[in-house]
Short mmCIF file of C-alpha atoms in Angstrom, two decimals:
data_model
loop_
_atom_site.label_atom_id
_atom_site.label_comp_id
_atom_site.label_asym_id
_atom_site.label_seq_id
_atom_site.Cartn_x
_atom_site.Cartn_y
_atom_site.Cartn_z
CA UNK A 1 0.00 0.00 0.00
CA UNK A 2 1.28 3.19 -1.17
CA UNK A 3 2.30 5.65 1.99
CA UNK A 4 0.98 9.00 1.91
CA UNK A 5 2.98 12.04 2.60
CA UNK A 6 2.93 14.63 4.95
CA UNK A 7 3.54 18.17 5.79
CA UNK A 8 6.22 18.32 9.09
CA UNK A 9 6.91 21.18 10.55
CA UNK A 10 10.71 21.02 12.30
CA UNK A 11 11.32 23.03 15.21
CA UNK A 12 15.04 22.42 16.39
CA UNK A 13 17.53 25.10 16.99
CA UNK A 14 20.80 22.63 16.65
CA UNK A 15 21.27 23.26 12.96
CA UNK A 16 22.73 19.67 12.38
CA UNK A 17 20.44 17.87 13.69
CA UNK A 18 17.57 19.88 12.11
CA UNK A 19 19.11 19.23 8.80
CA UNK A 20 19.21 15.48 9.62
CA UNK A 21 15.60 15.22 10.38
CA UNK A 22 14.33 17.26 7.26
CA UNK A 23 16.73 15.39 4.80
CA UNK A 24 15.53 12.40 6.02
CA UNK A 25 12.02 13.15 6.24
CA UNK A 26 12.10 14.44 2.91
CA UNK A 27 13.99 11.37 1.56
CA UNK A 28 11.03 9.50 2.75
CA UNK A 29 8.62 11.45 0.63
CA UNK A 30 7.53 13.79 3.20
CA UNK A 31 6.79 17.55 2.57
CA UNK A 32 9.01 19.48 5.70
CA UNK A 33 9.07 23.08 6.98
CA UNK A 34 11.86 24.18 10.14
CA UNK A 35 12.10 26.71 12.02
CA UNK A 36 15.39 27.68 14.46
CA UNK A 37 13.35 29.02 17.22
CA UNK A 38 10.18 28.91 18.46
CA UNK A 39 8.30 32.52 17.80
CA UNK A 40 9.52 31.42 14.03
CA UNK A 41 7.90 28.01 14.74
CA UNK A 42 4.69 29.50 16.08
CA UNK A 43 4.38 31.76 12.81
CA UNK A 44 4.50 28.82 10.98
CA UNK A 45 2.05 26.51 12.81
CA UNK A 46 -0.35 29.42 12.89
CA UNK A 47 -0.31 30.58 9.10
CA UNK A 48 0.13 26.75 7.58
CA UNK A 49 -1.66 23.43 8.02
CA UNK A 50 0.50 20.33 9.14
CA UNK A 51 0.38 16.75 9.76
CA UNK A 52 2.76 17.12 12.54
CA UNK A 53 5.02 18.79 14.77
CA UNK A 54 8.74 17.68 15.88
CA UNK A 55 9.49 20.40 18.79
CA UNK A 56 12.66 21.24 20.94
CA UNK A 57 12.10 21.98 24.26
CA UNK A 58 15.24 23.97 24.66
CA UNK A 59 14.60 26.94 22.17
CA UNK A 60 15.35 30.44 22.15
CA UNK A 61 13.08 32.91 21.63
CA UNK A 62 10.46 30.92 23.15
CA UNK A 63 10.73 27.58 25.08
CA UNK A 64 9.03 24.06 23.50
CA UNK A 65 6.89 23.98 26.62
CA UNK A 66 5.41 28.16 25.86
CA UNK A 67 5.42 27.20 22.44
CA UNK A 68 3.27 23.92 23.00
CA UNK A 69 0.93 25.74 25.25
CA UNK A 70 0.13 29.04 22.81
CA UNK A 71 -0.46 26.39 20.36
CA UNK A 72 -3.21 24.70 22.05
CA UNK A 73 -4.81 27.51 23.83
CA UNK A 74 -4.30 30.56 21.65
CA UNK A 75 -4.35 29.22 18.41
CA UNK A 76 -6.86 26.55 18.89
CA UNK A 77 -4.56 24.14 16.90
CA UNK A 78 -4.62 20.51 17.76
CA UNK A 79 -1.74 19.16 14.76
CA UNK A 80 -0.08 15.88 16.63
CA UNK A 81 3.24 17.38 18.82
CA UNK A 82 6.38 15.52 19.02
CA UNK A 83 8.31 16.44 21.22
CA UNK A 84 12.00 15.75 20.67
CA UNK A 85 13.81 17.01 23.78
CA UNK A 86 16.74 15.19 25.74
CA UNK A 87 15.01 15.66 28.97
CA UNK A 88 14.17 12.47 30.29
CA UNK A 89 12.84 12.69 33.57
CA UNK A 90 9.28 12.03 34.66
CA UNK A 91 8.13 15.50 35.77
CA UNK A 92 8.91 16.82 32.48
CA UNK A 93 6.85 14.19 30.65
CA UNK A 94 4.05 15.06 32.61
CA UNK A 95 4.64 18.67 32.27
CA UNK A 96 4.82 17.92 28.31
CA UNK A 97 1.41 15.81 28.33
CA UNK A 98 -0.23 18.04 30.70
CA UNK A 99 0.20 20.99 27.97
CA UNK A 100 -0.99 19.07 25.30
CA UNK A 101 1.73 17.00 23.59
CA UNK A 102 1.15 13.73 22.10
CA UNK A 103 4.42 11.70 22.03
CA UNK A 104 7.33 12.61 24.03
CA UNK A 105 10.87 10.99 22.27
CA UNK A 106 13.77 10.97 24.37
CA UNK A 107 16.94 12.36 22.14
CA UNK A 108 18.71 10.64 20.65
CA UNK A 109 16.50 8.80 18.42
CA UNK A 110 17.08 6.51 15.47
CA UNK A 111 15.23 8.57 12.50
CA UNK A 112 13.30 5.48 10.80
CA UNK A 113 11.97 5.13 14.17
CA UNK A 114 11.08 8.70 14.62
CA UNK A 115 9.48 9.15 10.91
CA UNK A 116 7.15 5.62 11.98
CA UNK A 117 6.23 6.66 15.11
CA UNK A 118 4.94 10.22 13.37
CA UNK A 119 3.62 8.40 10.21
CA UNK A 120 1.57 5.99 12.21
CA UNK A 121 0.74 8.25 15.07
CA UNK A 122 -0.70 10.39 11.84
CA UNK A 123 -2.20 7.66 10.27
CA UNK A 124 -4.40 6.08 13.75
CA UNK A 125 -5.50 10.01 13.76
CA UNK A 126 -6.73 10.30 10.60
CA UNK A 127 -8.55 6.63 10.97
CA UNK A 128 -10.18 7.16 14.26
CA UNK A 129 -13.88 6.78 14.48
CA UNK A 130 -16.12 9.35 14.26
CA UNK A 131 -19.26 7.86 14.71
CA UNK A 132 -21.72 9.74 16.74
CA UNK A 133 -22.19 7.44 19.93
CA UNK A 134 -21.49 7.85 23.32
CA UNK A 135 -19.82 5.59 25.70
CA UNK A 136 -21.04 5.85 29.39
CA UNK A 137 -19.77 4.86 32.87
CA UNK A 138 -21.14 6.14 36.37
CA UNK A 139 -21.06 9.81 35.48
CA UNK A 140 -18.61 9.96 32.68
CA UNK A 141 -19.70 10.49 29.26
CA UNK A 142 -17.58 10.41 26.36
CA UNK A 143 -18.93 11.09 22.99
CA UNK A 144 -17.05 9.88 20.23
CA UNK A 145 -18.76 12.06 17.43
CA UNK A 146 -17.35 15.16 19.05
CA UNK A 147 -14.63 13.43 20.75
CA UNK A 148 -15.83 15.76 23.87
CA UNK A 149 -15.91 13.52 27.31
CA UNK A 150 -17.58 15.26 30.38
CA UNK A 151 -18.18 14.28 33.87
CA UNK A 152 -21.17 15.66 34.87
CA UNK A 153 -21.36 18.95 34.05
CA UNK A 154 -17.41 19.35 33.33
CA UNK A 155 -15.83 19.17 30.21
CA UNK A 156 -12.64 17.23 30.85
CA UNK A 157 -9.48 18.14 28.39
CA UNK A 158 -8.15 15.12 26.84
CA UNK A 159 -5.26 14.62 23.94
CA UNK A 160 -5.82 12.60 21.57
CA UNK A 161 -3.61 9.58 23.23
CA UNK A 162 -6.36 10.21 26.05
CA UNK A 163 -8.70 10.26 24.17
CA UNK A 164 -7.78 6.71 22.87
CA UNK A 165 -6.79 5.42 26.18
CA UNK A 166 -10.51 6.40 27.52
CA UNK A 167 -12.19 4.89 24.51
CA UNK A 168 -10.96 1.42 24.82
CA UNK A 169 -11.28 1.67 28.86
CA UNK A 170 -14.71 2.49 28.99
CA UNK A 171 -15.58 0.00 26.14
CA UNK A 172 -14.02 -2.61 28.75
CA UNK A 173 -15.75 -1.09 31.59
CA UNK A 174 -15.45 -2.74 34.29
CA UNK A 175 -12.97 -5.17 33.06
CA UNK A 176 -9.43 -5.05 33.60
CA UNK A 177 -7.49 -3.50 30.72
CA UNK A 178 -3.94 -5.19 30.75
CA UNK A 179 -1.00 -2.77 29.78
CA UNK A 180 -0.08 -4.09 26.26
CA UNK A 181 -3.53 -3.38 25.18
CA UNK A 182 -3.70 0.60 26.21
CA UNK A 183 -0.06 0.67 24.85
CA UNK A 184 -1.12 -1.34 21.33
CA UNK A 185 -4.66 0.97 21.00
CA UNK A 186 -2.76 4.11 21.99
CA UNK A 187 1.24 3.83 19.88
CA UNK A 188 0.11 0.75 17.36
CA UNK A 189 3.04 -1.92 17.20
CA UNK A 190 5.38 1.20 18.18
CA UNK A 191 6.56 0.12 21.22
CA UNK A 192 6.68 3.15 23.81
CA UNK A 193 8.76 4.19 26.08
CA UNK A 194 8.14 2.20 29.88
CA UNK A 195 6.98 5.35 31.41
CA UNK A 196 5.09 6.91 28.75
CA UNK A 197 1.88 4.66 29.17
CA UNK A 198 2.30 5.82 32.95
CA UNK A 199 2.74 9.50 32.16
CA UNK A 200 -0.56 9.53 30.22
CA UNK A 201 -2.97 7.77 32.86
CA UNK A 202 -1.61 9.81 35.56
CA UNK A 203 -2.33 13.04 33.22
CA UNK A 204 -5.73 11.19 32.28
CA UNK A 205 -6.69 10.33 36.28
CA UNK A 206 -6.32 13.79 36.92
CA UNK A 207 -8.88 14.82 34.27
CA UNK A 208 -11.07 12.34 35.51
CA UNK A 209 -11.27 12.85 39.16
CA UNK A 210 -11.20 16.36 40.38
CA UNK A 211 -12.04 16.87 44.61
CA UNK A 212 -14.90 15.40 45.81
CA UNK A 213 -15.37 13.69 42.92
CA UNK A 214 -15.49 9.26 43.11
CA UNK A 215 -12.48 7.56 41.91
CA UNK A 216 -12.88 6.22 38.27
CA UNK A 217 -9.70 4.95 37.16
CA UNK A 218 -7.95 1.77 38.74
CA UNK A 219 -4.40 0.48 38.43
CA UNK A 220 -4.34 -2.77 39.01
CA UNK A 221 -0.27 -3.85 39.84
CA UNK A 222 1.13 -6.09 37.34
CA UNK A 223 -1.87 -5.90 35.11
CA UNK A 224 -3.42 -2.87 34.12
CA UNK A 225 -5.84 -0.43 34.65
CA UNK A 226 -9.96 -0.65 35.03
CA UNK A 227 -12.51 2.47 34.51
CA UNK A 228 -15.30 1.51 36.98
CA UNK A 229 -16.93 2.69 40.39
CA UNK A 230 -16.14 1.14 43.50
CA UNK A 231 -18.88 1.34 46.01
#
């Protein structure tokens, strides 16, 4: 099956590895844009349509994290992030997903395996369902025609790894969800990074349950997770 291309936008201030990335990108049929900063970057991604986004968190001019955040909430623009950033430690994950970024790569990175996980991550996007049903548990409600979940009254912000991750855990509701299947609905056969899976249902727990509020989501050591209420 013939691979389609897409438009990348580059956002790396270290000139040689920028150059890297697009002339591999490109040599794989891809369409690519960079920027050396990240007001340049956020020009870009506001005036242009992408497929995706391969962001620095170290930038001058304006930081990955800034940039990532005046994306989402400024601009309204929801293009898959990538962030590319040799910070590896947990709180900055977090940080990342928490601001709306949907993988987070640890540098360095082999580039096949950086243009499949974008290319797939892309791909699983443009498939997902958009059928206008909505899944319910307790007091959750996600509707998968607008994508929009809400508990109660409260709209509850979700990426679009969330989003997966609460699709296929309230379809299981109140069955136990074992790892490999979150990590195989949410990255495909790319296999993720041992915290990331981790890093997302802690960012997706705290959507769910705000003070007051019942606890929804489960772990269940050395298994998975479950989406239920516990009297």
């Amino acid at each position: 099956m013939t691979q389609s291309a897409l438009s990348i936008l580059i956002v790396e201030d270290n000139s040689q590895l920028a150059a890297n990335l697009y002339d591999y990108m490109e040599a794989c049929g891809h369409h690519l844009d960079a920027a050396p900063d990240g007001i340049s970057g956020l020009h870009l991604a506001s005036t242009r349509r992408y497929d995706a986004i391969v962001l620095d968190w170290n930038l001058p001019r304006l930081d990955g994290l800034t940039f990532l955040q005046r994306l989402r909430r400024e601009a309204g623009n929801n293009v898959p992030v990538f962030m590319l950033t040799a910070r590896d430690q947990l709180e900055d994950k977090m940080r990342s997903f928490e601001s709306g970024v949907d993988e987070y790569l640890v540098k360095p990175i082999a580039l096949p395996e950086l243009e499949i996980r974008v290319r797939s991550y892309v791909e699983r996007v443009r498939g997902f369902s958009s059928a206008d049903r909505t899944l319910r548990t307790a007091d959750l409600a996600f509707n998968l025609g607008t994508m929009e979940a809400h508990r109660g009254a409260r709209k509850i912000p979700l990426s679009r790894t969330g989003r997966r991750l609460l699709e296929v855990l309230m379809r299981e509701s109140p069955t136990i969800v074992s790892r490999e299947r979150l990590e195989e609905a949410a990255w495909g056969d790319a296999s993720p990074d041992k915290d990331l899976l981790r890093s997302h249902m802690s960012v997706l727990r705290r959507g769910l349950e705000q003070e007051g509020e019942a606890r929804l989501l489960h772990n269940v050591s050395g298994v998975g997770y479950r989406l239920c209420e516990i009297p």
